Amino acid sequence: MPVESGQQSSRHSNKAPSALIFDSGVGAISIAREIRRQMPGLTLHFGIDNGFYPYGTKPEDTLGPRIVDIASRMVSACDADLLVVGCNTASTLALPELRQTLRQPVVGVVPAIKPAAAGSRTGTIALIATEGTVNRRYTRELIDQFANSSRVINVPAPELVALAEAKLRGETIAAADLAPVIERLFSGPHGETLDTAVLACTHFPLLRDELSAASPRPLTWLDSGDAIARRVRWWLDELKLTLPSEPHSSQLLTSSEHQSEQILQAFGEFGPTYQHQAIAVRL
Ligand code: DGL
């Protein structure tokens, strides 16, 4: 369970407040940009499980225990005040276990189905996510709870994960690369009335401009970055942590040395003062 505020604030009184943002890859960046925009003084560490990327196609019984093991060891390694699970595939699977394991608060990403259903004028929304997130019980329950009277087009789009990674490595993403996803959005049942698309994978907001340009007509593209950042702010207040005007130096933790240089480069916008650390995987 999340720890009570008093314990946290006294224990960490001598260091700069920090959050660890966890993901399988560069999706953490879309969440981090929103947190940095709202809280420039919060030190952001990154925990990237690149050794098990991509998450979206992995079976739940392997992925769940791995996320809990590696994310908790990454939180300890950088002594973060809170964990932000910057990954829908991980959040929809492992949030309860992470909250049971960690004494720090855990903020998870929830697909923006509720605001999408509330804001859609036509009543047709699309859920674009990894296969894991689309098929998750958690996601089905969210839809039942908040989008019961909407038409929901499910669009598993694992290829967008790889395209977002490629974009952050400096590659240009062409409209043709996105055509299969655009086709799945508009050409199936109810596609003609679609007006709102939920980007329910943190990699996807990194491709928002490209998706919007490739779309045959304007859609509202919703993600959860703003909601996550507001929840982080709420926790900082709850823990009575005051932010300095500038963040302190960050740590980039990875589970594999594979492509560490490229990862370091992709996260460079969050500070020049990274320390890189590889975290050994136990499972
Ligand atoms: N960024 C992750 C998410 O939000 C998953 C990407 C992957 O498949 O590893 O779902």
Short mmCIF file of C-alpha atoms and ligand atoms in Angstrom, two decimals:
data_model
loop_
_atom_site.label_atom_id
_atom_site.label_comp_id
_atom_site.label_asym_id
_atom_site.label_seq_id
_atom_site.Cartn_x
_atom_site.Cartn_y
_atom_site.Cartn_z
CA MET A 1 0.00 0.00 0.00
CA PRO A 2 1.19 3.58 -0.52
CA VAL A 3 3.02 4.88 2.51
CA GLU A 4 1.56 7.58 4.72
CA SER A 5 2.77 11.09 4.05
CA GLY A 6 4.64 11.68 7.33
CA GLN A 7 7.05 8.80 6.80
CA GLN A 8 7.94 9.96 3.31
CA SER A 9 8.54 13.61 3.99
CA SER A 10 10.78 13.11 7.01
CA ARG A 11 12.80 10.32 5.41
CA HIS A 12 13.54 12.33 2.28
CA SER A 13 13.96 15.78 3.78
CA ASN A 14 17.61 16.12 2.63
CA LYS A 15 17.27 15.26 -1.02
CA ALA A 16 15.51 16.79 -3.99
CA PRO A 17 12.02 15.38 -4.61
CA SER A 18 12.13 12.87 -7.43
CA ALA A 19 9.92 10.51 -9.42
CA LEU A 20 10.93 7.42 -11.34
CA ILE A 21 9.08 7.06 -14.64
CA PHE A 22 8.95 3.42 -15.73
CA ASP A 23 8.31 2.02 -19.22
CA SER A 24 9.62 -0.56 -21.67
CA GLY A 25 11.05 2.22 -23.87
CA VAL A 26 10.61 5.81 -25.03
CA GLY A 27 6.92 5.99 -24.03
CA ALA A 28 8.17 7.35 -20.71
CA ILE A 29 9.10 10.51 -22.63
CA SER A 30 5.50 11.48 -23.46
CA ILE A 31 4.62 11.28 -19.76
CA ALA A 32 7.82 13.02 -18.66
CA ARG A 33 7.24 15.99 -20.98
CA GLU A 34 3.89 16.72 -19.36
CA ILE A 35 5.27 16.30 -15.83
CA ARG A 36 8.24 18.55 -16.65
CA ARG A 37 5.89 21.17 -18.13
CA GLN A 38 3.76 21.24 -14.96
CA MET A 39 6.57 20.68 -12.40
CA PRO A 40 9.90 21.91 -13.78
CA GLY A 41 11.67 21.43 -10.42
CA LEU A 42 10.84 17.74 -10.02
CA THR A 43 13.85 15.50 -10.63
CA LEU A 44 12.88 12.80 -13.11
CA HIS A 45 14.61 9.43 -13.13
CA PHE A 46 13.83 6.91 -15.84
CA GLY A 47 13.53 3.14 -15.45
CA ILE A 48 13.51 1.49 -18.86
CA ASP A 49 13.00 -2.26 -19.14
CA ASN A 50 14.58 -2.38 -22.59
CA GLY A 51 15.61 -5.99 -21.94
CA PHE A 52 11.96 -7.07 -22.24
CA TYR A 53 10.75 -4.55 -24.86
CA PRO A 54 8.13 -4.66 -26.34
CA TYR A 55 5.69 -5.30 -23.49
CA GLY A 56 2.54 -5.28 -25.59
CA THR A 57 2.94 -8.77 -27.02
CA LYS A 58 4.19 -10.53 -23.86
CA PRO A 59 2.00 -12.99 -21.92
CA GLU A 60 0.52 -11.66 -18.68
CA ASP A 61 1.90 -14.42 -16.45
CA THR A 62 5.49 -13.59 -17.42
CA LEU A 63 5.10 -9.83 -17.72
CA GLY A 64 3.31 -9.14 -14.42
CA PRO A 65 5.95 -10.56 -12.03
CA ARG A 66 8.76 -9.08 -14.08
CA ILE A 67 7.30 -5.56 -13.91
CA VAL A 68 6.87 -5.77 -10.14
CA ASP A 69 10.40 -7.10 -9.64
CA ILE A 70 12.26 -4.72 -11.90
CA ALA A 71 10.26 -1.55 -11.24
CA SER A 72 10.63 -1.96 -7.47
CA ARG A 73 14.37 -2.52 -7.72
CA MET A 74 14.70 0.54 -9.95
CA VAL A 75 12.78 2.67 -7.43
CA SER A 76 15.17 1.54 -4.67
CA ALA A 77 18.23 2.08 -6.85
CA CYS A 78 17.46 5.76 -7.39
CA ASP A 79 15.64 6.33 -4.07
CA ALA A 80 12.65 7.95 -5.81
CA ASP A 81 9.80 9.43 -3.78
CA LEU A 82 7.22 8.00 -6.10
CA LEU A 83 6.84 5.65 -9.02
CA VAL A 84 5.05 6.72 -12.19
CA VAL A 85 4.16 3.74 -14.33
CA GLY A 86 4.48 5.47 -17.70
CA CYS A 87 3.13 2.50 -19.58
CA ASN A 88 -0.49 1.45 -20.15
CA THR A 89 0.48 -2.16 -20.79
CA ALA A 90 2.17 -2.34 -17.37
CA SER A 91 -0.42 -0.25 -15.49
CA THR A 92 -3.41 -2.24 -16.69
CA LEU A 93 -1.68 -5.42 -15.51
CA ALA A 94 0.42 -4.77 -12.43
CA LEU A 95 -0.79 -1.71 -10.50
CA PRO A 96 -2.32 -3.57 -7.52
CA GLU A 97 0.82 -5.71 -7.05
CA LEU A 98 3.13 -2.71 -7.38
CA ARG A 99 1.12 -0.86 -4.73
CA GLN A 100 1.32 -3.87 -2.42
CA THR A 101 5.08 -4.20 -2.90
CA LEU A 102 6.28 -0.59 -2.73
CA ARG A 103 6.11 1.75 0.23
CA GLN A 104 6.24 4.73 -2.18
CA PRO A 105 3.05 5.94 -3.89
CA VAL A 106 2.48 4.50 -7.36
CA VAL A 107 0.84 6.61 -10.07
CA GLY A 108 -0.43 4.59 -13.02
CA VAL A 109 -1.62 5.49 -16.52
CA VAL A 110 -5.25 4.77 -17.20
CA PRO A 111 -6.43 4.82 -20.85
CA ALA A 112 -8.41 8.07 -21.34
CA ILE A 113 -11.67 6.24 -22.08
CA LYS A 114 -13.79 8.24 -19.65
CA PRO A 115 -13.00 11.71 -21.08
CA ALA A 116 -13.21 10.31 -24.62
CA ALA A 117 -16.71 8.93 -24.07
CA ALA A 118 -17.79 12.10 -22.27
CA GLY A 119 -16.45 14.42 -24.98
CA SER A 120 -17.40 12.52 -28.14
CA ARG A 121 -20.20 14.19 -30.05
CA THR A 122 -20.95 11.18 -32.27
CA GLY A 123 -20.66 8.54 -29.55
CA THR A 124 -17.98 6.63 -31.48
CA ILE A 125 -14.51 6.46 -29.98
CA ALA A 126 -11.43 4.39 -30.80
CA LEU A 127 -9.02 2.74 -28.39
CA ILE A 128 -5.55 2.55 -29.95
CA ALA A 129 -3.20 0.52 -27.77
CA THR A 130 -0.92 -2.48 -27.58
CA GLU A 131 -2.51 -5.90 -27.94
CA GLY A 132 -1.96 -6.44 -24.22
CA THR A 133 -3.86 -3.28 -23.23
CA VAL A 134 -6.71 -3.84 -25.71
CA ASN A 135 -7.29 -7.37 -24.39
CA ARG A 136 -6.77 -6.61 -20.69
CA ARG A 137 -9.65 -7.23 -18.26
CA TYR A 138 -8.88 -3.85 -16.67
CA THR A 139 -9.51 -2.12 -20.04
CA ARG A 140 -12.74 -4.04 -20.67
CA GLU A 141 -13.98 -2.98 -17.25
CA LEU A 142 -13.08 0.67 -17.93
CA ILE A 143 -15.11 0.54 -21.14
CA ASP A 144 -18.06 -1.10 -19.37
CA GLN A 145 -17.93 1.50 -16.63
CA PHE A 146 -17.36 4.70 -18.59
CA ALA A 147 -18.18 4.04 -22.24
CA ASN A 148 -21.14 1.76 -21.91
CA SER A 149 -23.29 3.79 -24.27
CA SER A 150 -20.47 4.53 -26.76
CA ARG A 151 -19.39 2.55 -29.78
CA VAL A 152 -15.76 1.60 -29.13
CA ILE A 153 -13.50 0.64 -32.03
CA ASN A 154 -10.59 -1.43 -30.71
CA VAL A 155 -7.37 -0.88 -32.64
CA PRO A 156 -4.39 -2.96 -31.49
CA ALA A 157 -1.41 -1.17 -33.03
CA PRO A 158 1.88 -2.84 -32.02
CA GLU A 159 3.61 -1.32 -35.06
CA LEU A 160 3.18 2.18 -33.62
CA VAL A 161 5.39 1.23 -30.68
CA ALA A 162 8.29 0.44 -33.00
CA LEU A 163 7.59 3.56 -35.10
CA ALA A 164 7.73 5.80 -32.01
CA GLU A 165 11.05 4.22 -31.04
CA ALA A 166 12.32 4.85 -34.59
CA LYS A 167 11.20 8.49 -34.49
CA LEU A 168 13.11 9.06 -31.25
CA ARG A 169 16.20 7.57 -32.91
CA GLY A 170 15.88 10.33 -35.50
CA GLU A 171 14.06 8.46 -38.29
CA THR A 172 11.30 10.15 -40.28
CA ILE A 173 7.90 8.51 -40.10
CA ALA A 174 6.00 8.62 -43.40
CA ALA A 175 2.22 8.60 -43.85
CA ALA A 176 2.59 5.20 -45.57
CA ASP A 177 4.01 3.75 -42.32
CA LEU A 178 0.81 4.73 -40.51
CA ALA A 179 -1.61 3.73 -43.28
CA PRO A 180 -2.51 0.29 -41.82
CA VAL A 181 -3.47 1.85 -38.49
CA ILE A 182 -5.44 4.65 -40.16
CA GLU A 183 -7.21 1.99 -42.22
CA ARG A 184 -8.18 0.04 -39.07
CA LEU A 185 -9.50 3.24 -37.48
CA PHE A 186 -11.77 4.38 -40.29
CA SER A 187 -12.63 1.37 -42.45
CA GLY A 188 -14.28 -0.98 -39.97
CA PRO A 189 -17.80 -0.86 -38.55
CA HIS A 190 -18.73 2.65 -37.28
CA GLY A 191 -15.49 4.16 -38.66
CA GLU A 192 -17.52 6.77 -40.54
CA THR A 193 -18.82 8.27 -37.26
CA LEU A 194 -15.51 8.14 -35.33
CA ASP A 195 -14.58 11.52 -33.80
CA THR A 196 -12.26 10.72 -30.85
CA ALA A 197 -9.23 8.43 -30.58
CA VAL A 198 -7.66 7.40 -27.26
CA LEU A 199 -3.88 7.04 -27.48
CA ALA A 200 -3.72 4.31 -24.82
CA CYS A 201 -0.03 3.54 -25.12
CA THR A 202 2.48 6.10 -23.91
CA HIS A 203 4.54 5.65 -27.07
CA PHE A 204 1.69 6.95 -29.24
CA PRO A 205 1.52 10.64 -28.24
CA LEU A 206 5.05 10.84 -29.66
CA LEU A 207 3.41 10.23 -33.06
CA ARG A 208 0.42 12.54 -32.56
CA ASP A 209 1.45 14.99 -35.32
CA GLU A 210 2.10 12.22 -37.81
CA LEU A 211 -1.18 10.43 -36.97
CA SER A 212 -3.11 13.64 -37.25
CA ALA A 213 -1.52 14.46 -40.62
CA ALA A 214 -2.22 10.94 -41.95
CA SER A 215 -5.85 11.00 -40.83
CA PRO A 216 -8.41 11.60 -43.63
CA ARG A 217 -10.38 13.95 -41.36
CA PRO A 218 -9.72 15.67 -38.03
CA LEU A 219 -10.13 13.64 -34.86
CA THR A 220 -9.68 14.53 -31.20
CA TRP A 221 -6.59 12.57 -30.05
CA LEU A 222 -6.62 12.03 -26.28
CA ASP A 223 -3.88 10.76 -24.01
CA SER A 224 -3.36 10.59 -20.25
CA GLY A 225 -0.25 12.78 -19.83
CA ASP A 226 -2.04 15.73 -18.25
CA ALA A 227 -4.02 13.52 -15.83
CA ILE A 228 -0.84 11.70 -14.74
CA ALA A 229 1.00 14.97 -14.13
CA ARG A 230 -1.89 16.30 -12.04
CA ARG A 231 -1.87 13.12 -9.97
CA VAL A 232 1.89 13.47 -9.41
CA ARG A 233 1.34 17.06 -8.24
CA TRP A 234 -1.38 15.83 -5.86
CA TRP A 235 1.03 13.28 -4.36
CA LEU A 236 3.82 15.83 -3.94
CA ASP A 237 1.41 18.04 -1.98
CA GLU A 238 0.23 15.06 0.03
CA LEU A 239 3.85 14.12 0.87
CA LYS A 240 4.61 17.77 1.68
CA LEU A 241 7.52 17.80 -0.75
CA THR A 242 8.49 21.28 -1.92
CA LEU A 243 10.10 21.54 -5.34
CA PRO A 244 13.26 23.54 -5.99
CA SER A 245 13.26 25.78 -9.08
CA GLU A 246 15.62 23.41 -10.95
CA PRO A 247 15.69 19.60 -10.98
CA HIS A 248 18.75 17.77 -9.64
CA SER A 249 20.74 15.28 -11.71
CA SER A 250 18.79 12.34 -13.08
CA GLN A 251 19.44 8.65 -13.37
CA LEU A 252 18.64 6.49 -16.35
CA LEU A 253 18.24 2.87 -15.31
CA THR A 254 18.02 0.15 -17.93
CA SER A 255 17.59 -3.61 -17.68
CA SER A 256 19.93 -4.31 -20.59
CA GLU A 257 22.97 -2.66 -22.12
CA HIS A 258 21.34 -3.14 -25.54
CA GLN A 259 21.07 0.24 -27.33
CA SER A 260 21.96 2.07 -24.10
CA GLU A 261 23.64 4.86 -26.05
CA GLN A 262 20.55 5.50 -28.18
CA ILE A 263 18.33 5.41 -25.10
CA LEU A 264 20.58 7.87 -23.31
CA GLN A 265 20.37 10.16 -26.33
CA ALA A 266 16.57 9.90 -26.59
CA PHE A 267 16.20 10.95 -22.94
CA GLY A 268 18.76 13.75 -23.27
CA GLU A 269 16.10 16.49 -23.33
CA PHE A 270 15.46 15.97 -19.61
CA GLY A 271 18.89 16.98 -18.48
CA PRO A 272 22.52 16.82 -19.44
CA THR A 273 23.52 15.34 -16.10
CA TYR A 274 22.51 11.72 -16.43
CA GLN A 275 24.09 8.88 -14.59
CA HIS A 276 23.46 5.61 -16.34
CA GLN A 277 23.04 2.41 -14.40
CA ALA A 278 22.17 -1.08 -15.59
CA ILE A 279 19.86 -3.05 -13.33
CA ALA A 280 20.31 -6.80 -13.36
CA VAL A 281 17.19 -8.82 -14.09
CA ARG A 282 16.37 -11.58 -11.64
CA LEU A 283 13.59 -13.42 -13.43
N1 DGL B 1 4.64 2.30 -23.71
C1 DGL B 1 3.94 1.11 -23.41
C2 DGL B 1 2.46 1.33 -23.17
O1 DGL B 1 2.07 2.40 -22.78
C3 DGL B 1 4.15 -0.18 -24.15
C4 DGL B 1 5.00 -0.35 -25.32
C5 DGL B 1 5.44 -1.80 -25.49
O2 DGL B 1 4.71 -2.60 -26.13
O3 DGL B 1 6.49 -2.12 -24.93
O4 DGL B 1 1.65 0.46 -23.33
#
